Amino acid sequence: MKKLVVKDYEALSEMTANLVLSTMLQDKRVNLSLTGGSTPKRMYELLVDKMAGVEDLSNVFYYTFDETPIRNQEDVVVGFDNLDGLNRCFFEPAAVEAGHLTAMNDENYLDFPQLMADDGGLDLMLIGMGDDGHFCANMPECTQYDQEVYRVELSDIYPWNAPYQESIGENHSDYMYTLGLPALLKVKHVVLIVNGVKKAQAVKRALEGPLDAAFPSSYLRLLPNLTVILDEEAAELIEK
Amino acid sequence: MKKLVVKDYEALSEMTANLVLSTMLQDKRVNLSLTGGSTPKRMYELLVDKMAGVEDLSNVFYYTFDETPIRNQEDVVVGFDNLDGLNRCFFEPAAVEAGHLTAMNDENYLDFPQLMADDGGLDLMLIGMGDDGHFCANMPECTQYDQEVYRVELSDIYPWNAPYQESIGENHSDYMYTLGLPALLKVKHVVLIVNGVKKAQAVKRALEGPLDAAFPSSYLRLLPNLTVILDEEAAELIEK
Amino acid sequence: MKKLVVKDYEALSEMTANLVLSTMLQDKRVNLSLTGGSTPKRMYELLVDKMAGVEDLSNVFYYTFDETPIRNQEDVVVGFDNLDGLNRCFFEPAAVEAGHLTAMNDENYLDFPQLMADDGGLDLMLIGMGDDGHFCANMPECTQYDQEVYRVELSDIYPWNAPYQESIGENHSDYMYTLGLPALLKVKHVVLIVNGVKKAQAVKRALEGPLDAAFPSSYLRLLPNLTVILDEEAAELIEK
Amino acid sequence: MKKLVVKDYEALSEMTANLVLSTMLQDKRVNLSLTGGSTPKRMYELLVDKMAGVEDLSNVFYYTFDETPIRNQEDVVVGFDNLDGLNRCFFEPAAVEAGHLTAMNDENYLDFPQLMADDGGLDLMLIGMGDDGHFCANMPECTQYDQEVYRVELSDIYPWNAPYQESIGENHSDYMYTLGLPALLKVKHVVLIVNGVKKAQAVKRALEGPLDAAFPSSYLRLLPNLTVILDEEAAELIEK
């Protein structure tokens, strides 16, 4: 693991945007999988600006790494929790063309490992982590550590499910899909970004605690080429 | 070739510094060969600042790619044209440790290809080019295109030699050494930076003219993974 | 360049078949481009046998690297000089599935560099060379050293054209297409096989002579990861 | 995982020797870590023969991956369980030069991850597995899954220790060292070879059972590029 501590959220966003852009700037196909959520919001603003200065990004392809289809009461999919957010904060402002984005959904999720392999594998994956220790949609209660991709049936036994269902209002979600640990182990370079004092305890447990199946991000240390970028708040409990 | 045109020298310096830093930020050994000269001056200022924020760069190793030993009248080496410049603008301000720098000299230049191979090969090489078409010390009059490394005896038949000898005052140089095209073809990623209207004609000839043994930088197009970063002035004659 | 001299044609065929098969035996997509012609005939017999023992080769994809469409007197394509030969000696006996083979033709040859890049690039390319110094269809009289792919109009000014046209009987060829040097420079590993005393002089010139635009295989020394496998006859003039 | 089933021990040995040799035949540094034990005995005989036909193997470097120093009653090291065996069956008959072999011992084992990283990382690792599920010296009772390398104090609580101590006669061992899972996850290509009906149950559990900390080889499925070569006996219980 290569660990970096930067001053604050702005510095983390700037360094991460530079790292993502630099990976794009090669004369070969570059396959990226980038996280949604709140952590990368500012990073995407900076990245979209930086990408605007690059004339040709036709060598760059994107893959989502998890998804929760959202259905209405008639069980028709009306949204995708991850893709919709990424569209708003990145794919649309960056004007990513349709053919350059492969989004996980009900039909194709099982094919994702093969599909990414057929495209030459992921060059860079950008992930965050939750204070409950989840990465991608690998949650403490239901991570399948030996699966490249898997589906989780959303159930009331998961403490995060009721709040999640509530958050999507009148709609509901039955399942979520996610890449798992073996898929991340095949990525050439994984970058984990974490900011804020709220996650300091989780960062300590992930990076310095034991491997713990009940805390999925502790397994990230197994990744062969992992860069961790933390702001000072997120890093405040770890060894200097 | 991946070609980028940025607004000006400052933007070129910033993008290049980010690209070099991003390459460093991996959990593996990273071997770099970075150019001296005037083009990267501002880039090094930015890079040194950025590196100051990264606690551990012990995975990064540097190799010079050409050299001209400077001798006094007693034929004792009193300086190295390339290394001394790089020391001033980068290795010293960046506090690069001795064991992390391999500098080409009279004794070891022939071993450089083997030595770099034994260290796992170069990950990134940053080069400039001259308006006479040279890259590294591959000059129009004396480039040996099939040599990984070679020595050139400095001779009055070379138009640039008299001005060069004059520039080093009371001292003199007998030889220069340089990595050649086959060595660059083995580098995982080569970045060429050029700025200023003075080089616009040379940029056009290098990137769009025929392969021409009398204009060495025209051969850079053969590189398997080349990123060219130009400011608008340097790019003003090339196809949009 | 890594150079190997083996006893005879059988040993060369065996070593090459093992090298090709070993490249296939990985848990990732493997893109191969394999030569036609007479040199690999025995190698393909051995390779087909060895592949029969491997249950799943769905990770392996093939690309032809040159082609000469053959037309009848009505100018309808009735054959492909390279593909037809490869079909007979390899693709058919090895039962390579249609979706795993991308063959160069009139329509797609210009797209080949992009198409191979989009598929993640070639992992292994196996080539031969002619006693006239050609590799792929890069002939002494008409090689375009700076083109990833190009078309040559077959003309009576080429000494090999009349015999070639004669060899295809009542049919004729107007053009040939070939990958060029920059495309080979992007391949992760290129293997050159040469056998027989008839080519000993050409081997010496290719491996030890000067870079010579009139002898294309002399440029193969520029390849970043080239393995040359020779039988003793082909190697008899080169330095031990 | 890429899984191959070959007829018998001889076929497994032949295919594995070819795969190891083919990896060596590149124009770049190749770092190998090869297993001792009984499984590869025939493979080494074949490999030594094949290597004899290759003039220059100076690009190949070897690293042992585990070790048990053997001491006499005065606590002086008198042997190395792994290295001594590898010397006999491979390093000596293959005439591997001293500078090309890095052997793990009391002094350097903690430095092995850094040392391998500094040398550019391992290209190929060849391992076996035990019917108790161990790989390298990662034993069911004491594997530390998050350590790149670690030391185990040999203790009577381990069921295999008493028989082991007995096997080394008047001498004794206090410790063993081994690379762990995170080190294997960094290897570009890992090849697992298993033969014989005696291991069929263990193969089934490793390849098809759950991830199980009490059965270390079940974790090998996490490796990003793993090739498993089995003879028919070892494969007889797994899914066709």
mmCIF file of N, CA, C and O in Angstrom, chain C residues 59-103:
data_model
loop_
_atom_site.group_PDB
_atom_site.id
_atom_site.type_symbol
_atom_site.label_atom_id
_atom_site.label_comp_id
_atom_site.label_asym_id
_atom_site.label_seq_id
_atom_site.Cartn_x
_atom_site.Cartn_y
_atom_site.Cartn_z
ATOM 1 N N ASN C 59 -10.100 -17.583 -23.821
ATOM 2 C CA ASN C 59 -9.422 -16.309 -23.544
ATOM 3 C C ASN C 59 -8.478 -15.879 -24.669
ATOM 4 O O ASN C 59 -7.861 -14.825 -24.584
ATOM 5 N N VAL C 60 -8.371 -16.679 -25.711
ATOM 6 C CA VAL C 60 -7.375 -16.429 -26.760
ATOM 7 C C VAL C 60 -8.039 -15.870 -28.029
ATOM 8 O O VAL C 60 -9.034 -16.423 -28.506
ATOM 9 N N PHE C 61 -7.476 -14.789 -28.543
ATOM 10 C CA PHE C 61 -8.002 -14.131 -29.736
ATOM 11 C C PHE C 61 -6.883 -13.951 -30.751
ATOM 12 O O PHE C 61 -5.732 -13.704 -30.381
ATOM 13 N N TYR C 62 -7.240 -14.040 -32.017
ATOM 14 C CA TYR C 62 -6.246 -14.011 -33.098
ATOM 15 C C TYR C 62 -6.498 -12.852 -34.049
ATOM 16 O O TYR C 62 -7.648 -12.506 -34.323
ATOM 17 N N TYR C 63 -5.407 -12.316 -34.577
ATOM 18 C CA TYR C 63 -5.454 -11.224 -35.556
ATOM 19 C C TYR C 63 -4.454 -11.542 -36.657
ATOM 20 O O TYR C 63 -3.296 -11.860 -36.352
ATOM 21 N N THR C 64 -4.873 -11.458 -37.903
ATOM 22 C CA THR C 64 -3.880 -11.607 -38.966
ATOM 23 C C THR C 64 -3.128 -10.287 -39.113
ATOM 24 O O THR C 64 -3.639 -9.225 -38.750
ATOM 25 N N PHE C 65 -1.910 -10.342 -39.616
ATOM 26 C CA PHE C 65 -1.117 -9.102 -39.656
ATOM 27 C C PHE C 65 -0.825 -8.593 -41.073
ATOM 28 O O PHE C 65 -0.297 -7.500 -41.237
ATOM 29 N N ASP C 66 -1.156 -9.391 -42.055
ATOM 30 C CA ASP C 66 -1.058 -8.871 -43.421
ATOM 31 C C ASP C 66 -2.026 -9.666 -44.290
ATOM 32 O O ASP C 66 -2.565 -10.690 -43.856
ATOM 33 N N GLU C 67 -2.267 -9.188 -45.489
ATOM 34 C CA GLU C 67 -3.208 -9.884 -46.357
ATOM 35 C C GLU C 67 -3.046 -9.433 -47.791
ATOM 36 O O GLU C 67 -2.679 -8.289 -48.059
ATOM 37 N N THR C 68 -3.298 -10.363 -48.692
ATOM 38 C CA THR C 68 -3.375 -10.061 -50.116
ATOM 39 C C THR C 68 -4.652 -10.696 -50.654
ATOM 40 O O THR C 68 -4.695 -11.910 -50.870
ATOM 41 N N PRO C 69 -5.697 -9.891 -50.842
ATOM 42 C CA PRO C 69 -6.924 -10.464 -51.427
ATOM 43 C C PRO C 69 -6.643 -10.909 -52.865
ATOM 44 O O PRO C 69 -5.957 -10.209 -53.619
ATOM 45 N N ILE C 70 -7.156 -12.057 -53.201
ATOM 46 C CA ILE C 70 -6.980 -12.621 -54.547
ATOM 47 C C ILE C 70 -8.313 -12.512 -55.285
ATOM 48 O O ILE C 70 -9.355 -12.896 -54.748
ATOM 49 N N ARG C 71 -8.257 -11.968 -56.492
ATOM 50 C CA ARG C 71 -9.493 -11.729 -57.248
ATOM 51 C C ARG C 71 -9.497 -12.574 -58.520
ATOM 52 O O ARG C 71 -8.447 -12.892 -59.074
ATOM 53 N N ASN C 72 -10.728 -12.869 -58.952
ATOM 54 C CA ASN C 72 -10.832 -13.540 -60.244
ATOM 55 C C ASN C 72 -10.881 -12.488 -61.350
ATOM 56 O O ASN C 72 -10.741 -11.286 -61.084
ATOM 57 N N GLN C 73 -11.077 -12.923 -62.560
ATOM 58 C CA GLN C 73 -11.004 -11.979 -63.675
ATOM 59 C C GLN C 73 -12.133 -10.950 -63.636
ATOM 60 O O GLN C 73 -12.040 -9.890 -64.246
ATOM 61 N N GLU C 74 -13.201 -11.275 -62.883
ATOM 62 C CA GLU C 74 -14.305 -10.316 -62.743
ATOM 63 C C GLU C 74 -14.075 -9.382 -61.545
ATOM 64 O O GLU C 74 -15.008 -8.681 -61.117
ATOM 65 N N ASP C 75 -12.881 -9.423 -60.998
ATOM 66 C CA ASP C 75 -12.533 -8.572 -59.854
ATOM 67 C C ASP C 75 -13.330 -8.870 -58.587
ATOM 68 O O ASP C 75 -13.537 -7.993 -57.750
ATOM 69 N N VAL C 76 -13.756 -10.095 -58.475
ATOM 70 C CA VAL C 76 -14.414 -10.533 -57.239
ATOM 71 C C VAL C 76 -13.372 -11.253 -56.381
ATOM 72 O O VAL C 76 -12.604 -12.068 -56.904
ATOM 73 N N VAL C 77 -13.349 -10.925 -55.094
ATOM 74 C CA VAL C 77 -12.391 -11.608 -54.206
ATOM 75 C C VAL C 77 -12.733 -13.094 -54.116
ATOM 76 O O VAL C 77 -13.865 -13.448 -53.766
ATOM 77 N N VAL C 78 -11.788 -13.926 -54.462
ATOM 78 C CA VAL C 78 -12.021 -15.377 -54.386
ATOM 79 C C VAL C 78 -11.119 -16.047 -53.347
ATOM 80 O O VAL C 78 -11.218 -17.257 -53.137
ATOM 81 N N GLY C 79 -10.262 -15.262 -52.718
ATOM 82 C CA GLY C 79 -9.411 -15.864 -51.707
ATOM 83 C C GLY C 79 -8.580 -14.817 -50.995
ATOM 84 O O GLY C 79 -8.510 -13.662 -51.417
ATOM 85 N N PHE C 80 -7.994 -15.250 -49.890
ATOM 86 C CA PHE C 80 -7.083 -14.378 -49.148
ATOM 87 C C PHE C 80 -5.782 -15.136 -48.962
ATOM 88 O O PHE C 80 -5.762 -16.196 -48.335
ATOM 89 N N ASP C 81 -4.741 -14.595 -49.501
ATOM 90 C CA ASP C 81 -3.486 -15.331 -49.558
ATOM 91 C C ASP C 81 -3.034 -15.797 -48.175
ATOM 92 O O ASP C 81 -2.611 -16.933 -47.999
ATOM 93 N N ASN C 82 -3.126 -14.939 -47.203
ATOM 94 C CA ASN C 82 -2.629 -15.270 -45.875
ATOM 95 C C ASN C 82 -3.663 -16.072 -45.077
ATOM 96 O O ASN C 82 -3.362 -17.139 -44.535
ATOM 97 N N LEU C 83 -4.875 -15.560 -45.025
ATOM 98 C CA LEU C 83 -5.911 -16.207 -44.219
ATOM 99 C C LEU C 83 -6.187 -17.631 -44.685
ATOM 100 O O LEU C 83 -6.342 -18.535 -43.857
ATOM 101 N N ASP C 84 -6.262 -17.832 -45.993
ATOM 102 C CA ASP C 84 -6.556 -19.179 -46.490
ATOM 103 C C ASP C 84 -5.492 -20.172 -46.031
ATOM 104 O O ASP C 84 -5.802 -21.292 -45.612
ATOM 105 N N GLY C 85 -4.238 -19.732 -46.077
ATOM 106 C CA GLY C 85 -3.155 -20.601 -45.628
ATOM 107 C C GLY C 85 -3.236 -20.857 -44.127
ATOM 108 O O GLY C 85 -3.088 -21.995 -43.666
ATOM 109 N N LEU C 86 -3.502 -19.818 -43.365
ATOM 110 C CA LEU C 86 -3.608 -19.990 -41.913
ATOM 111 C C LEU C 86 -4.817 -20.847 -41.553
ATOM 112 O O LEU C 86 -4.758 -21.634 -40.604
ATOM 113 N N ASN C 87 -5.901 -20.690 -42.286
ATOM 114 C CA ASN C 87 -7.068 -21.545 -42.042
ATOM 115 C C ASN C 87 -6.690 -23.013 -42.184
ATOM 116 O O ASN C 87 -7.023 -23.831 -41.319
ATOM 117 N N ARG C 88 -5.990 -23.293 -43.268
ATOM 118 C CA ARG C 88 -5.637 -24.700 -43.525
ATOM 119 C C ARG C 88 -4.693 -25.261 -42.473
ATOM 120 O O ARG C 88 -4.898 -26.362 -41.974
ATOM 121 N N CYS C 89 -3.662 -24.495 -42.130
ATOM 122 C CA CYS C 89 -2.645 -25.113 -41.257
ATOM 123 C C CYS C 89 -2.885 -24.851 -39.777
ATOM 124 O O CYS C 89 -2.289 -25.512 -38.932
ATOM 125 N N PHE C 90 -3.784 -23.906 -39.445
ATOM 126 C CA PHE C 90 -3.970 -23.659 -38.022
ATOM 127 C C PHE C 90 -5.425 -23.413 -37.596
ATOM 128 O O PHE C 90 -5.953 -24.143 -36.756
ATOM 129 N N PHE C 91 -6.067 -22.390 -38.117
ATOM 130 C CA PHE C 91 -7.369 -22.004 -37.550
ATOM 131 C C PHE C 91 -8.394 -23.136 -37.655
ATOM 132 O O PHE C 91 -9.162 -23.361 -36.727
ATOM 133 N N GLU C 92 -8.382 -23.864 -38.784
ATOM 134 C CA GLU C 92 -9.335 -24.973 -38.909
ATOM 135 C C GLU C 92 -8.952 -26.176 -38.067
ATOM 136 O O GLU C 92 -9.770 -26.640 -37.268
ATOM 137 N N PRO C 93 -7.741 -26.688 -38.175
ATOM 138 C CA PRO C 93 -7.413 -27.838 -37.306
ATOM 139 C C PRO C 93 -7.491 -27.498 -35.816
ATOM 140 O O PRO C 93 -7.794 -28.366 -35.008
ATOM 141 N N ALA C 94 -7.243 -26.236 -35.455
ATOM 142 C CA ALA C 94 -7.333 -25.865 -34.038
ATOM 143 C C ALA C 94 -8.756 -25.500 -33.647
ATOM 144 O O ALA C 94 -9.015 -25.190 -32.480
ATOM 145 N N ALA C 95 -9.682 -25.527 -34.617
ATOM 146 C CA ALA C 95 -11.092 -25.229 -34.346
ATOM 147 C C ALA C 95 -11.271 -23.881 -33.650
ATOM 148 O O ALA C 95 -12.044 -23.743 -32.697
ATOM 149 N N VAL C 96 -10.551 -22.883 -34.158
ATOM 150 C CA VAL C 96 -10.711 -21.527 -33.617
ATOM 151 C C VAL C 96 -12.086 -20.992 -34.020
ATOM 152 O O VAL C 96 -12.465 -21.052 -35.184
ATOM 153 N N GLU C 97 -12.828 -20.503 -33.048
ATOM 154 C CA GLU C 97 -14.178 -20.019 -33.338
ATOM 155 C C GLU C 97 -14.150 -18.665 -34.049
ATOM 156 O O GLU C 97 -13.259 -17.842 -33.815
ATOM 157 N N ALA C 98 -15.157 -18.449 -34.876
ATOM 158 C CA ALA C 98 -15.212 -17.247 -35.717
ATOM 159 C C ALA C 98 -15.008 -15.975 -34.881
ATOM 160 O O ALA C 98 -14.223 -15.100 -35.240
ATOM 161 N N GLY C 99 -15.695 -15.852 -33.786
ATOM 162 C CA GLY C 99 -15.612 -14.625 -32.999
ATOM 163 C C GLY C 99 -14.243 -14.374 -32.390
ATOM 164 O O GLY C 99 -13.985 -13.295 -31.857
ATOM 165 N N HIS C 100 -13.368 -15.354 -32.481
ATOM 166 C CA HIS C 100 -12.036 -15.210 -31.888
ATOM 167 C C HIS C 100 -10.962 -14.865 -32.919
ATOM 168 O O HIS C 100 -9.779 -14.825 -32.589
ATOM 169 N N LEU C 101 -11.383 -14.650 -34.144
ATOM 170 C CA LEU C 101 -10.429 -14.362 -35.227
ATOM 171 C C LEU C 101 -10.814 -13.066 -35.931
ATOM 172 O O LEU C 101 -11.946 -12.926 -36.392
ATOM 173 N N THR C 102 -9.905 -12.140 -35.982
ATOM 174 C CA THR C 102 -10.120 -10.911 -36.748
ATOM 175 C C THR C 102 -9.138 -10.910 -37.909
ATOM 176 O O THR C 102 -7.923 -10.867 -37.695
ATOM 177 N N ALA C 103 -9.681 -11.005 -39.100
ATOM 178 C CA ALA C 103 -8.833 -11.125 -40.286
ATOM 179 C C ALA C 103 -8.841 -9.814 -41.057
ATOM 180 O O ALA C 103 -9.888 -9.190 -41.242
#
